[in-house]
mmCIF file of C-alpha atoms in Angstrom:
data_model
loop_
_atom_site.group_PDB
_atom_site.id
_atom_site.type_symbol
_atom_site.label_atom_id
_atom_site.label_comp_id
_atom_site.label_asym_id
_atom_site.label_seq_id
_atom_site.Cartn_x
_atom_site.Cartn_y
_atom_site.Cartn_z
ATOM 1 C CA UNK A 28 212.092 -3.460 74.924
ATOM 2 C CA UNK A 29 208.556 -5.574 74.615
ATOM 3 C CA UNK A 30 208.867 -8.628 72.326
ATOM 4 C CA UNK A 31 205.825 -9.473 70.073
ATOM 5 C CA UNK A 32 204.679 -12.427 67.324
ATOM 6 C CA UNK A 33 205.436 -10.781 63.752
ATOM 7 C CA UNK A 34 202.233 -10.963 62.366
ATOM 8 C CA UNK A 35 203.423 -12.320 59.114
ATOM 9 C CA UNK A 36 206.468 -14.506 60.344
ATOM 10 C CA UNK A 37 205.174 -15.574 63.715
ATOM 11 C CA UNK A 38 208.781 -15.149 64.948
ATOM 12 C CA UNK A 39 208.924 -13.733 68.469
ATOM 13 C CA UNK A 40 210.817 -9.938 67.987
ATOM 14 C CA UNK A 41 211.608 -7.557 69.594
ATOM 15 C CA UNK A 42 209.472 -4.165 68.911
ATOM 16 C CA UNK A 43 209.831 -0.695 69.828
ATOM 17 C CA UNK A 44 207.071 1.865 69.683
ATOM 18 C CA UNK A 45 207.404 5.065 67.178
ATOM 19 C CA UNK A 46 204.250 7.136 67.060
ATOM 20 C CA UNK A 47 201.053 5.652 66.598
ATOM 21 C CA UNK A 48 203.485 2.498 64.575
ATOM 22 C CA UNK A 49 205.317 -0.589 66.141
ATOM 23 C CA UNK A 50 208.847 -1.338 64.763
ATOM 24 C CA UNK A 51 209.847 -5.224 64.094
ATOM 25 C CA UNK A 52 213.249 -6.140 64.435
ATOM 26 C CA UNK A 53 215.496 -8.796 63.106
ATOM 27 C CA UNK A 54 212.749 -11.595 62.182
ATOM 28 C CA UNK A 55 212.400 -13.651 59.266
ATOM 29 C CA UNK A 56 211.007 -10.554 57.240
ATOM 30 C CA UNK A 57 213.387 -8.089 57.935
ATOM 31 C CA UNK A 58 216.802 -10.464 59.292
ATOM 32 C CA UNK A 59 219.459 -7.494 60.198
ATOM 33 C CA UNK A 60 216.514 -4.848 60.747
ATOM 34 C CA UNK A 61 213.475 -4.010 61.017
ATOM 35 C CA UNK A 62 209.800 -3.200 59.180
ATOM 36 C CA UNK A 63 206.818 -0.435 61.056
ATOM 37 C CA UNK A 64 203.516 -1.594 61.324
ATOM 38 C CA UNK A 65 200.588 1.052 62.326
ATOM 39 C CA UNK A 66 199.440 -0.552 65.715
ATOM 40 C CA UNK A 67 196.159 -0.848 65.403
ATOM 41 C CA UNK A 68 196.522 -2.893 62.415
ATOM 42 C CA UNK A 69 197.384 -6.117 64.017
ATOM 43 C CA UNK A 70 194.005 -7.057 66.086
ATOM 44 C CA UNK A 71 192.700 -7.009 62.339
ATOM 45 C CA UNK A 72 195.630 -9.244 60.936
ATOM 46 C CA UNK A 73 194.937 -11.595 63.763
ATOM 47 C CA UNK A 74 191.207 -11.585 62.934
ATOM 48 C CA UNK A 75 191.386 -13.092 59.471
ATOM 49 C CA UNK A 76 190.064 -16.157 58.521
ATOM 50 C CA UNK A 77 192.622 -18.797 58.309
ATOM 51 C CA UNK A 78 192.257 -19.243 54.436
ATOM 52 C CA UNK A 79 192.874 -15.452 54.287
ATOM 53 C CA UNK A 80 196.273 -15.944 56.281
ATOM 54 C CA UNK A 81 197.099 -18.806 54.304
ATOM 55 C CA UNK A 82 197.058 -16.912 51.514
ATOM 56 C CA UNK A 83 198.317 -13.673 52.326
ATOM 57 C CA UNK A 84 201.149 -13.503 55.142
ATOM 58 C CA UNK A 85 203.883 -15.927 53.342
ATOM 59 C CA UNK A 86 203.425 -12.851 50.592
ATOM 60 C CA UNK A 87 203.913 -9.976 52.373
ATOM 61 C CA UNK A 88 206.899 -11.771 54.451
ATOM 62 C CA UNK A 89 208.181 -12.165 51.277
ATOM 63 C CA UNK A 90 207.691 -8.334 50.129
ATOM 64 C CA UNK A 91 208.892 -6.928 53.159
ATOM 65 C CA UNK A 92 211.883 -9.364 53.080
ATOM 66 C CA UNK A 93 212.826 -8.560 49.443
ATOM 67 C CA UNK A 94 211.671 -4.686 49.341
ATOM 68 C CA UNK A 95 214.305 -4.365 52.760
ATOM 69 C CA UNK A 96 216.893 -6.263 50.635
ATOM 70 C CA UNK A 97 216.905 -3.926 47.833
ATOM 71 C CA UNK A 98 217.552 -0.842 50.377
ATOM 72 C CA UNK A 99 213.471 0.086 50.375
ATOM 73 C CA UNK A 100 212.280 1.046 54.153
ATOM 74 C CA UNK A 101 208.864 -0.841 54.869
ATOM 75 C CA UNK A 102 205.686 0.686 56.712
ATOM 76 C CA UNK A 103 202.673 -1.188 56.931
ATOM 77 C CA UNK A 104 198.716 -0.642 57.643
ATOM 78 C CA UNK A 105 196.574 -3.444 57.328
ATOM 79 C CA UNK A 106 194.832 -1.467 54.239
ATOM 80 C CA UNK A 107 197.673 -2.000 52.611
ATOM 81 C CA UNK A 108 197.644 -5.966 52.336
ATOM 82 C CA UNK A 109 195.456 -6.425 49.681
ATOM 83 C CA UNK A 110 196.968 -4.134 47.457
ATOM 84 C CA UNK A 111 200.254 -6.037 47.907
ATOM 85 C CA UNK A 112 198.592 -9.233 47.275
ATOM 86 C CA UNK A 113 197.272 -8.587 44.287
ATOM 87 C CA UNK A 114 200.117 -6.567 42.843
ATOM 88 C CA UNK A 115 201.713 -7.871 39.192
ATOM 89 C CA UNK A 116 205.071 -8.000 41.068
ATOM 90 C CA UNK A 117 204.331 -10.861 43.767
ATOM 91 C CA UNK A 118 205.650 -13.820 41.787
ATOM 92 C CA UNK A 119 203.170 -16.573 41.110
ATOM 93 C CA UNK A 120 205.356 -18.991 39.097
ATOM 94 C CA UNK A 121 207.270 -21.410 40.446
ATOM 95 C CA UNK A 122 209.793 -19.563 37.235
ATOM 96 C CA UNK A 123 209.083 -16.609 38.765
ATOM 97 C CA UNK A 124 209.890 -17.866 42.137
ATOM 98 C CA UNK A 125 213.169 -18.885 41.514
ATOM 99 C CA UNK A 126 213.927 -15.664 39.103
ATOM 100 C CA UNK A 127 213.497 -13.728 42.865
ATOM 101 C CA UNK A 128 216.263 -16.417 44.676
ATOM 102 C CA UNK A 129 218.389 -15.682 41.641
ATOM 103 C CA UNK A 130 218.104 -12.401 41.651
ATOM 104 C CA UNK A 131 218.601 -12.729 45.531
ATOM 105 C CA UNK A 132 222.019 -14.225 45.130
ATOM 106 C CA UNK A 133 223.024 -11.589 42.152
ATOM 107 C CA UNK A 134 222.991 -8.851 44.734
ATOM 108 C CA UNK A 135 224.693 -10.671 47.425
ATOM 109 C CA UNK A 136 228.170 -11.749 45.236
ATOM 110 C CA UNK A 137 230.260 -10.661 42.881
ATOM 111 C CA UNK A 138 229.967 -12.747 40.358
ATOM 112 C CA UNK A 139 229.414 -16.586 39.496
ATOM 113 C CA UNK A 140 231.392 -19.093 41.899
ATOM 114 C CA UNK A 141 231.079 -16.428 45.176
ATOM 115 C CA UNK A 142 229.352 -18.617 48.092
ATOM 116 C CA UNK A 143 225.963 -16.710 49.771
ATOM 117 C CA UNK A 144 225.375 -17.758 53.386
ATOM 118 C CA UNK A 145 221.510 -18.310 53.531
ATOM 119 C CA UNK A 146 220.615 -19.054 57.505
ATOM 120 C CA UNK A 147 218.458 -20.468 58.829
ATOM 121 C CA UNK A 148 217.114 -22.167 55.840
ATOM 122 C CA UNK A 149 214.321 -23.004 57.467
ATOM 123 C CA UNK A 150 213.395 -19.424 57.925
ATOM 124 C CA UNK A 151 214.454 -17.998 54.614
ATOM 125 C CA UNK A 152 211.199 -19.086 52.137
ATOM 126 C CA UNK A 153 210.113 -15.818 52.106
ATOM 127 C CA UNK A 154 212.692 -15.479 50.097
ATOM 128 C CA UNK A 155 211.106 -17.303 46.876
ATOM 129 C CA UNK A 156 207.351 -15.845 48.443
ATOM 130 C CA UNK A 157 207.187 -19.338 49.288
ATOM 131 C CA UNK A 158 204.421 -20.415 51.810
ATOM 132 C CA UNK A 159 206.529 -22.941 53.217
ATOM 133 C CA UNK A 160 210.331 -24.741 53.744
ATOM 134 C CA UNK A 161 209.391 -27.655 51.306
ATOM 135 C CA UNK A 162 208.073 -25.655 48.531
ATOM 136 C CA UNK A 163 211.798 -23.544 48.639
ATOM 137 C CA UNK A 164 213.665 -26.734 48.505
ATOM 138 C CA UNK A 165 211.436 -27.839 45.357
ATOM 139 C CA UNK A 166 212.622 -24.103 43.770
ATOM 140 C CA UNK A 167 216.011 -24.955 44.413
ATOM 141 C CA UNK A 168 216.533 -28.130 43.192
ATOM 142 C CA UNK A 169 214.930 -27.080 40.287
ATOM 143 C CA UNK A 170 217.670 -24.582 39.815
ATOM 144 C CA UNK A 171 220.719 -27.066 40.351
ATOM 145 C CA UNK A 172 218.743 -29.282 37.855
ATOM 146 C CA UNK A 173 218.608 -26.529 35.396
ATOM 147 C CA UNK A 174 222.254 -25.790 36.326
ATOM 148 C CA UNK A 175 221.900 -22.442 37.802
ATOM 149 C CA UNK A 176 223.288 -22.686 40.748
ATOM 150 C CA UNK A 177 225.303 -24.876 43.030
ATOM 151 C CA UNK A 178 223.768 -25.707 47.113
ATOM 152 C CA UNK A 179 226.698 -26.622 49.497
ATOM 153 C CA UNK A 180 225.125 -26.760 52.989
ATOM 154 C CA UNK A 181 224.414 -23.526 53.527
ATOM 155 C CA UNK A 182 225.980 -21.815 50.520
ATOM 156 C CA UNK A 183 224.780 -20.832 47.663
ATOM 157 C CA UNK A 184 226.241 -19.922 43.975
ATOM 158 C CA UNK A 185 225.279 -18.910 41.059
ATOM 159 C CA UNK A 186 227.082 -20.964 37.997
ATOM 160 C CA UNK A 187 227.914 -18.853 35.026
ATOM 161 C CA UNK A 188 224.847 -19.701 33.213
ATOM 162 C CA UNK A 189 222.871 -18.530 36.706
ATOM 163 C CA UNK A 190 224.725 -15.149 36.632
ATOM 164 C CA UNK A 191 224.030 -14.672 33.324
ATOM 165 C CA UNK A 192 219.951 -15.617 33.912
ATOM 166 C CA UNK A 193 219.815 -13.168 36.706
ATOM 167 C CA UNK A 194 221.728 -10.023 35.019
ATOM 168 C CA UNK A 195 219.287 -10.630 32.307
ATOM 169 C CA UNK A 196 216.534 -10.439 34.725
ATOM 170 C CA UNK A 197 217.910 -7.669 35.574
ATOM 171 C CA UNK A 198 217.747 -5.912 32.659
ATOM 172 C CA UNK A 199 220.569 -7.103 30.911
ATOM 173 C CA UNK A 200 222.900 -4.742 33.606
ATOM 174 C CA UNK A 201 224.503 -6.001 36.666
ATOM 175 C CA UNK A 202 223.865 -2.960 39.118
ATOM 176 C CA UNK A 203 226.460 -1.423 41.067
ATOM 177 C CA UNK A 204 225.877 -0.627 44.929
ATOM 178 C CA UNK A 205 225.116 3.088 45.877
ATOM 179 C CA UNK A 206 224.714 3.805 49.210
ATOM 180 C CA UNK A 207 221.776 6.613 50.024
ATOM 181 C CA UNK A 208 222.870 8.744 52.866
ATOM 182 C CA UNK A 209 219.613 10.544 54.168
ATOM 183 C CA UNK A 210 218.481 12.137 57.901
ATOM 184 C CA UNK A 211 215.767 10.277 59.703
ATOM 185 C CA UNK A 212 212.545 12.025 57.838
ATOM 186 C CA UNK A 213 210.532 9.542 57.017
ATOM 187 C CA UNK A 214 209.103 11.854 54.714
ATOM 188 C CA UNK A 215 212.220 12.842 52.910
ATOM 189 C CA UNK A 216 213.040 9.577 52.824
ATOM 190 C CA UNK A 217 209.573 8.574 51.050
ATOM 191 C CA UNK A 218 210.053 11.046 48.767
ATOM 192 C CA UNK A 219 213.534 9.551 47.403
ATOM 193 C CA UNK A 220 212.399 6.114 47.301
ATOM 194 C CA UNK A 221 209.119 7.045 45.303
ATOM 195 C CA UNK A 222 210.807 9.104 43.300
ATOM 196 C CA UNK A 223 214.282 8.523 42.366
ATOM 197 C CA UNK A 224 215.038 4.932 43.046
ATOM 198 C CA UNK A 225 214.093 4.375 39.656
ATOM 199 C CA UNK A 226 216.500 6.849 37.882
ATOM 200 C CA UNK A 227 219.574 6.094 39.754
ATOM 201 C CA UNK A 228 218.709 2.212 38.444
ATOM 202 C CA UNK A 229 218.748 4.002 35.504
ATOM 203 C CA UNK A 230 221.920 4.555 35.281
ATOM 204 C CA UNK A 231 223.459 0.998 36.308
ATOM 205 C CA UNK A 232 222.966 1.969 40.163
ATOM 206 C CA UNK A 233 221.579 -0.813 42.779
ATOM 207 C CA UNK A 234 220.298 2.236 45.519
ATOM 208 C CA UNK A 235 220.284 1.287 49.207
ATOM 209 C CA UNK A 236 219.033 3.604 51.633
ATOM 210 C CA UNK A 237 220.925 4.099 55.096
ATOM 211 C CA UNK A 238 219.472 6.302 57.358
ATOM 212 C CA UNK A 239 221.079 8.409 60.073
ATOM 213 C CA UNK A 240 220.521 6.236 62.796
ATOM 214 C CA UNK A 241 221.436 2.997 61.617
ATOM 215 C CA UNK A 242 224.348 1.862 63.230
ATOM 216 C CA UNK A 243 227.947 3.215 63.315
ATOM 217 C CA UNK A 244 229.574 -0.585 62.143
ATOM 218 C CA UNK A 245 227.015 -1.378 60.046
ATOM 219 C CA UNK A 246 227.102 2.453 58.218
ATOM 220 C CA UNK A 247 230.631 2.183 57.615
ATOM 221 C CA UNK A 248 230.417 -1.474 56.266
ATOM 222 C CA UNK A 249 227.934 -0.758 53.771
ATOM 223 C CA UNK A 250 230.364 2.618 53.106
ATOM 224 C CA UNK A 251 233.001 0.031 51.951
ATOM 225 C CA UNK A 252 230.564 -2.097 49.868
ATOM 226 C CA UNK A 253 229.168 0.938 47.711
ATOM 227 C CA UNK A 254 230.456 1.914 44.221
ATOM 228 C CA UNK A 255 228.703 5.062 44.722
ATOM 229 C CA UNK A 256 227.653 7.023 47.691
ATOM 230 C CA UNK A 257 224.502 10.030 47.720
ATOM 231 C CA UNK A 258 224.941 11.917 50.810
ATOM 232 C CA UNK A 259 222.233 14.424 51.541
ATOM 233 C CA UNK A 260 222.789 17.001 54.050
ATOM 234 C CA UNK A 261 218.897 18.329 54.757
ATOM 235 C CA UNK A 262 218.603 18.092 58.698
ATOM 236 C CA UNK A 263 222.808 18.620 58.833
ATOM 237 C CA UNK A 264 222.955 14.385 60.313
ATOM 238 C CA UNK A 265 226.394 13.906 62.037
ATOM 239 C CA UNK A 266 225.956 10.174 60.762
ATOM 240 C CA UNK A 267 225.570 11.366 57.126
ATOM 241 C CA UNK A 268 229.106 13.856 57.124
ATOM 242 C CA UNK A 269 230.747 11.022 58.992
ATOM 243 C CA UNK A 270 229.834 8.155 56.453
ATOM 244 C CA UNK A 271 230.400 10.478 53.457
ATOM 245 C CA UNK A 272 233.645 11.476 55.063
ATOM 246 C CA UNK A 273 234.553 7.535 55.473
ATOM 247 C CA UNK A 274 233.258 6.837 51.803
ATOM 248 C CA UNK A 275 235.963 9.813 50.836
ATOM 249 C CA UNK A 276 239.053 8.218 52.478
ATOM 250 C CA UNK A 277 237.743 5.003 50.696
ATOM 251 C CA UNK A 278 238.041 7.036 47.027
ATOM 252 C CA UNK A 279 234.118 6.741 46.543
ATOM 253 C CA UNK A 280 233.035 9.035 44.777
ATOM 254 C CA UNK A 281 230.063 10.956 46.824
ATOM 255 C CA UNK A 282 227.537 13.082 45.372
ATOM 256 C CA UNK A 283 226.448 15.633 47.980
ATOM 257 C CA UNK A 284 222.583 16.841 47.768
ATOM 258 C CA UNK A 285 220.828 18.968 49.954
ATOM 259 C CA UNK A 286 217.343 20.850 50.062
ATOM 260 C CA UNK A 287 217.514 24.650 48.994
ATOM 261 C CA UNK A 288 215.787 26.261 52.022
ATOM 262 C CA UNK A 289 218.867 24.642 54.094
ATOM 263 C CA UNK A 290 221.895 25.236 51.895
ATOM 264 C CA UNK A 291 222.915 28.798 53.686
ATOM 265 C CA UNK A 292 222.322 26.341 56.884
ATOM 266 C CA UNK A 293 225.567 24.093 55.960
ATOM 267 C CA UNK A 294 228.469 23.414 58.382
ATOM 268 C CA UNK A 295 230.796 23.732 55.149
ATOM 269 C CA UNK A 296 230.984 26.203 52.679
ATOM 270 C CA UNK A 297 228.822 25.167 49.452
ATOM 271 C CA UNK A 298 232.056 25.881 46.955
ATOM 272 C CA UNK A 299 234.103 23.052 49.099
ATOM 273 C CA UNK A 300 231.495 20.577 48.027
ATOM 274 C CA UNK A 301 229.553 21.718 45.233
ATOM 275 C CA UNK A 302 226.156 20.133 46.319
ATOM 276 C CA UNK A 303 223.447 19.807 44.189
ATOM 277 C CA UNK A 304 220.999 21.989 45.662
ATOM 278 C CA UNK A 305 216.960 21.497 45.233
ATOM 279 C CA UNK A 306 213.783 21.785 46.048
ATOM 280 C CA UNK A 307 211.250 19.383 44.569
ATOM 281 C CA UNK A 308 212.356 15.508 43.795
ATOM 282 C CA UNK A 309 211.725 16.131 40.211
ATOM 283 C CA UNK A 310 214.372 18.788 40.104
ATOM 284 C CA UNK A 311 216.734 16.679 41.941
ATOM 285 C CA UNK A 312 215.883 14.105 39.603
ATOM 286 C CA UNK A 313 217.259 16.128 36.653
ATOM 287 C CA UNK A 314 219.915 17.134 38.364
ATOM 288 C CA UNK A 315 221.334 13.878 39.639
ATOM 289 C CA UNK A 316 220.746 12.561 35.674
ATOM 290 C CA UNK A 317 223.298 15.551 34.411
ATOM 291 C CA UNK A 318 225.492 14.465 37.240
ATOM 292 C CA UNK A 319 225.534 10.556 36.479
ATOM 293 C CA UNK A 320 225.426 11.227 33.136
ATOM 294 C CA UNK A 321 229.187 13.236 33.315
#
């Protein structure tokens, strides 16, 4: 496997090709896996103007980093930069700023008191979209000061006060975990995030997606860690029956999906499962609200 700059990092990866994309593993903006970026786009990365660099890649380190987080796959063309810039979302703030390492934290505990491991430090600004190590440390101080959380070393809390800011934040809901089961279609996979991330937040869901071919350990840890699991079985993925299988023996509850032109196609007869069966995202959509609704 070749090993690269990240163009937005500068960490030295590893990469793999896929089509006419790159895949970047395991650097600052994806730590634990890995973002696409369409090869040809990164002569023209390298070719901006050090003003535009300075101003751009800390940002969409940051959105890769925090998009990955929330279960979101990332694929990148450089057409796409400036859009991402300039979208509301990118925090400006230095309030806004911290809100995102609050919010950070919120997903990674249980509640106030629970320690988050954040290492390297040094490598983790993207975190607050910060364009540097010394601007992060100004964002956290600023939240001990304002008694939101507590820095021990390496770990991180939230105080009571901080849990209660980043619920809020939130929405005024703290999310549970659902784990997303799909094949590796980048399409079909699209096609969920686009279009029903947003509902299952809707209904007091946190969705992470975990495609086939992410690994066995991994699959089964993030089983464990799920309130909820959403298996579909379009493409019939021996990953996806194994880690709904494991989320069964756990007492997750599992919602099984799958596409209508490939329901006849199932391994298992439909009445031992009762899938919901589709064939547009806005159907499934309706159909997942009766379900969560229940």
């Amino acid at each position: 496997m070749q090993k690269k700059h990240c163009a937005f990092c500068d960490q030295i990866v590893r990469i793999a090709a896929d089509g006419e994309y790159d895949q970047y593993f395991d650097c600052s903006c994806s730590p634990g896996g890995s973002y696409s970026l369409l090869r040809d786009s990164y002569e023209s990365i390298l070719a901006l103007s050090f003003q535009q660099k300075r101003d751009m890649l800390h940002l969409i380190s940051g959105y890769i980093r925090e998009k990955m987080d929330c279960g979101g796959k990332v694929v990148l063309a450089f057409s796409d930069l400036e859009e991402i810039v300039n979208a509301p979302g990118i925090p400006v703030t230095a309030e806004d700023k911290g809100n995102r390492l609050l919010q950070y934290l919120h997903r990674h505990c249980g509640g106030p008191g629970e320690p988050v491991v954040i290492h390297p430090l040094s490598r983790s600004y993207n975190l607050t979209y910060s364009p540097n190590l010394q601007e992060l440390v100004y964002i956290i101080d600023r939240l001990q000061n304002e008694e939101l959380l507590v820095r021990e070393g390496m770990n991180f809390s939230l105080t009571p006060m901080g849990w209660e800011e980043a619920a809020a934040i939130a929405g005024g809901r703290i999310l549970q975990q659902c784990l997303v089961l799909l094949p590796d279609d980048e399409k079909l996979q699209a096609e969920w995030q686009d279009k029903l991330w947003a509902k299952i937040e809707q209904f007091g869901y946190l969705p992470r997606l975990l495609a086939s071919r992410s690994k066995a350990t991994n699959s089964l840890e993030s089983v464990a860690d799920s309130k909820l699991v959403i298996a579909d079985l379009t493409g019939q993925s021996s990953e996806v029956y194994l880690a709904a299988g494991y989320a069964l023996g756990l007492n997750i509850p599992v919602i099984w999906t799958v596409r209508s032109d490939e329901a006849d196609l199932l391994r298992i007869h439909l009445q031992e499962i009762r899938p919901l069966v589709w064939d547009t995202a806005e159907e499934l959509m309706v159909l997942l609200q009766q379900k969560l609704l229940k």
